[in-house]
Short mmCIF file of C-alpha atoms in Angstrom, two decimals:
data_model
loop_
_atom_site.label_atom_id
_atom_site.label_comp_id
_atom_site.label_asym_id
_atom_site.label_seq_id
_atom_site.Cartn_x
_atom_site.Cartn_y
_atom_site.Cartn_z
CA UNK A 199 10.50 -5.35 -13.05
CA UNK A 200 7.79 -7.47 -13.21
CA UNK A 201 3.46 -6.58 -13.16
CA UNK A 202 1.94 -5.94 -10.04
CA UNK A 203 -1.18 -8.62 -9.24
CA UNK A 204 -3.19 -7.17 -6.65
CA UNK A 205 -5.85 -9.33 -4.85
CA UNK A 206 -8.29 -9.02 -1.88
CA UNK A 207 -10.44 -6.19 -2.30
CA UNK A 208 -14.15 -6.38 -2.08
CA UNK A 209 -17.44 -5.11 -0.28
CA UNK A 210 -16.60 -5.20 3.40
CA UNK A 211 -19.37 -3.50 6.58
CA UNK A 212 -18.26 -1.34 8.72
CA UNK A 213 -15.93 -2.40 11.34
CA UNK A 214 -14.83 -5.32 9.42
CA UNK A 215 -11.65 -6.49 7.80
CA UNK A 216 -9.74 -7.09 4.83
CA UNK A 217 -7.03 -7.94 3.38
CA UNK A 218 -5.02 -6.74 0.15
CA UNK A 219 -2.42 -8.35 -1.38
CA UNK A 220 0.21 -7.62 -4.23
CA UNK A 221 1.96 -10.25 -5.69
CA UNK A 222 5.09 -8.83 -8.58
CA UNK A 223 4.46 -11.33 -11.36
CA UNK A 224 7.40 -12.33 -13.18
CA UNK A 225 9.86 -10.12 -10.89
CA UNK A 226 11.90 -9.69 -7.78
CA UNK A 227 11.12 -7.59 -4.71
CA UNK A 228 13.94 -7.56 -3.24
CA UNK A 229 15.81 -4.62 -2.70
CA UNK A 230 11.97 -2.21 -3.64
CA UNK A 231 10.22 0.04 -1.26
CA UNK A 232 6.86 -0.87 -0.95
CA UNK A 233 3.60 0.93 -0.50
CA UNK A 234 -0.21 1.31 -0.71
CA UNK A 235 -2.16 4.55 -2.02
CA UNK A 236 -5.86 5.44 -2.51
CA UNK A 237 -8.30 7.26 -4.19
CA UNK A 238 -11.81 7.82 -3.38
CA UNK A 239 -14.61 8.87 -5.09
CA UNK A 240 -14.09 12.85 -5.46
CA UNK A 241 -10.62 12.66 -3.07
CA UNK A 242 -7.25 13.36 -3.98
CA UNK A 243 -4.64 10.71 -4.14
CA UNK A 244 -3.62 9.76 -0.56
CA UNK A 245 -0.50 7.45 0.54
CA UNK A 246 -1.61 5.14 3.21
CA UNK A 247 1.12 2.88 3.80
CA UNK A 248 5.24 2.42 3.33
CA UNK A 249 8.09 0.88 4.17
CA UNK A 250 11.42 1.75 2.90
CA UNK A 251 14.55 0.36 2.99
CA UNK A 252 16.26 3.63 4.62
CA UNK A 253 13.92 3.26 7.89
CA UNK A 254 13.73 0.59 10.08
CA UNK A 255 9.76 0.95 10.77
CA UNK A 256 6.42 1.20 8.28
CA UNK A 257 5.03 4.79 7.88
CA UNK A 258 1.01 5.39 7.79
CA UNK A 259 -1.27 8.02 6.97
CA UNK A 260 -2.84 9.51 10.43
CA UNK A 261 -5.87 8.47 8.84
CA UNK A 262 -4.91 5.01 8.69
CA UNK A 263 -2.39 4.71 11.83
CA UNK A 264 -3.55 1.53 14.59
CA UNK A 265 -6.26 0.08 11.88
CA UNK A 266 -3.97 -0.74 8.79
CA UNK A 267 -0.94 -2.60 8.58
CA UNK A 268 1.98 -3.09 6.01
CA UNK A 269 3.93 -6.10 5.66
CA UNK A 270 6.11 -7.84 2.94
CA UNK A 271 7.32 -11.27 2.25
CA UNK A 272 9.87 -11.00 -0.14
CA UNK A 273 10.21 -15.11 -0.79
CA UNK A 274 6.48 -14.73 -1.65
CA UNK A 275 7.11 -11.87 -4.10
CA UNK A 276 4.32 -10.09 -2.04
CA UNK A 277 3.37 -7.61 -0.58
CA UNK A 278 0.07 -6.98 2.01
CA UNK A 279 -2.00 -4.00 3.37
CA UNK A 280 -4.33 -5.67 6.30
CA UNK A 281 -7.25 -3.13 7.01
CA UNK A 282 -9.51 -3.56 10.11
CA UNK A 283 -12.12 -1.30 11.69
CA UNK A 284 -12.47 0.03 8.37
CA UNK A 285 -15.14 3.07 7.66
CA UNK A 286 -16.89 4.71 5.13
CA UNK A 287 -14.24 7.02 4.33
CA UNK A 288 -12.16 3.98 3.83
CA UNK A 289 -13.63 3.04 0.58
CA UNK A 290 -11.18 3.54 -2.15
CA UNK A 291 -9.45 1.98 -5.29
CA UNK A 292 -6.56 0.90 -3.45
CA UNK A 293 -2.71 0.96 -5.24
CA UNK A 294 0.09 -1.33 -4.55
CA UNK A 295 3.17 0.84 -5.58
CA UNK A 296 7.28 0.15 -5.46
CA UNK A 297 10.04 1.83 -6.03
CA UNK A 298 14.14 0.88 -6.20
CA UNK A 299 16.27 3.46 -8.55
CA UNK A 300 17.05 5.86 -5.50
CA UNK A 301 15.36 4.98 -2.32
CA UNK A 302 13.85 7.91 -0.06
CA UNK A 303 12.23 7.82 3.31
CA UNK A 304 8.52 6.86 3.69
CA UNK A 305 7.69 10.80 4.17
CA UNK A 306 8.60 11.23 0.73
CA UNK A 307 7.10 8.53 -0.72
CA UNK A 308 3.84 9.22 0.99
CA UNK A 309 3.66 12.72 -0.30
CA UNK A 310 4.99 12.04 -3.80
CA UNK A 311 4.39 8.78 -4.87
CA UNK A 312 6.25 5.94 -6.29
CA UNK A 313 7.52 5.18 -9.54
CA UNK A 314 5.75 1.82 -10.14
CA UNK A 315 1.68 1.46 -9.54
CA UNK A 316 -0.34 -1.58 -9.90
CA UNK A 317 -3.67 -1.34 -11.70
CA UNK A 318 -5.65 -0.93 -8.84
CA UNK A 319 -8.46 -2.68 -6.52
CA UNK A 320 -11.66 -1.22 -5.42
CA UNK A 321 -12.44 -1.48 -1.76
CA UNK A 322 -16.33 -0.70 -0.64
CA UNK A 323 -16.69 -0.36 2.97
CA UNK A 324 -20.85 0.21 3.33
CA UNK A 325 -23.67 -1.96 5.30
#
């Protein structure tokens, strides 16, 4: 498996957009479950986003569920977390993760983690 690149993060006000990206450089994702984590300033690790192979629909954090979205273009190599009305709380290094060697649902994944992490991407939601 090839690095993660992840793009797109920034300083962003409240209520507006962004989006992340995570591009495997010098790999395939086909066949991975995907996903996004964060970590805030003095917060835990928090999964945010999946989709897995074994389910036929993304998962989300209830903190995140109606405002982000998951999506994957496999040709592309990439993968995306859009984020709109985003808040305070939102800001976060942001994590593109994968994993492949034995696929679980997005509950799992969410709680646990996966076994691949990109280097991370800071995300600053503040006016």
């Amino acid at each position: 498996q090839g690095q993660f690149v992840e793009s797109g993060g920034g300083l962003v006000q409240p209520g507006g957009s962004l989006r992340l990206s995570c591009e495997v450089s010098g790999g395939t994702l086909d066949g991975y479950d995907i996903g996004w984590f964060r970590q805030g300033p003095g917060k835990e690790r928090e999964g945010v986003a999946c989709i897995s192979t074994r389910e036929l629909y993304p998962q989300y954090a209830d903190s995140v569920r109606g405002r982000f979205t998951i999506s994957r273009d496999n040709a592309k190599k990439t993968w995306y977390l859009e984020m709109s009305g985003l808040k305070s709380e939102d800001s976060a290094v942001y994590y593109c993760t994968a994993d492949r060697g034995n696929p679980q649902r997005c509950t799992f994944y969410l709680a646990f983690g996966m076994s691949l992490w990109g280097k991370g991407i800071p995300v600053t939601v503040s006016s």
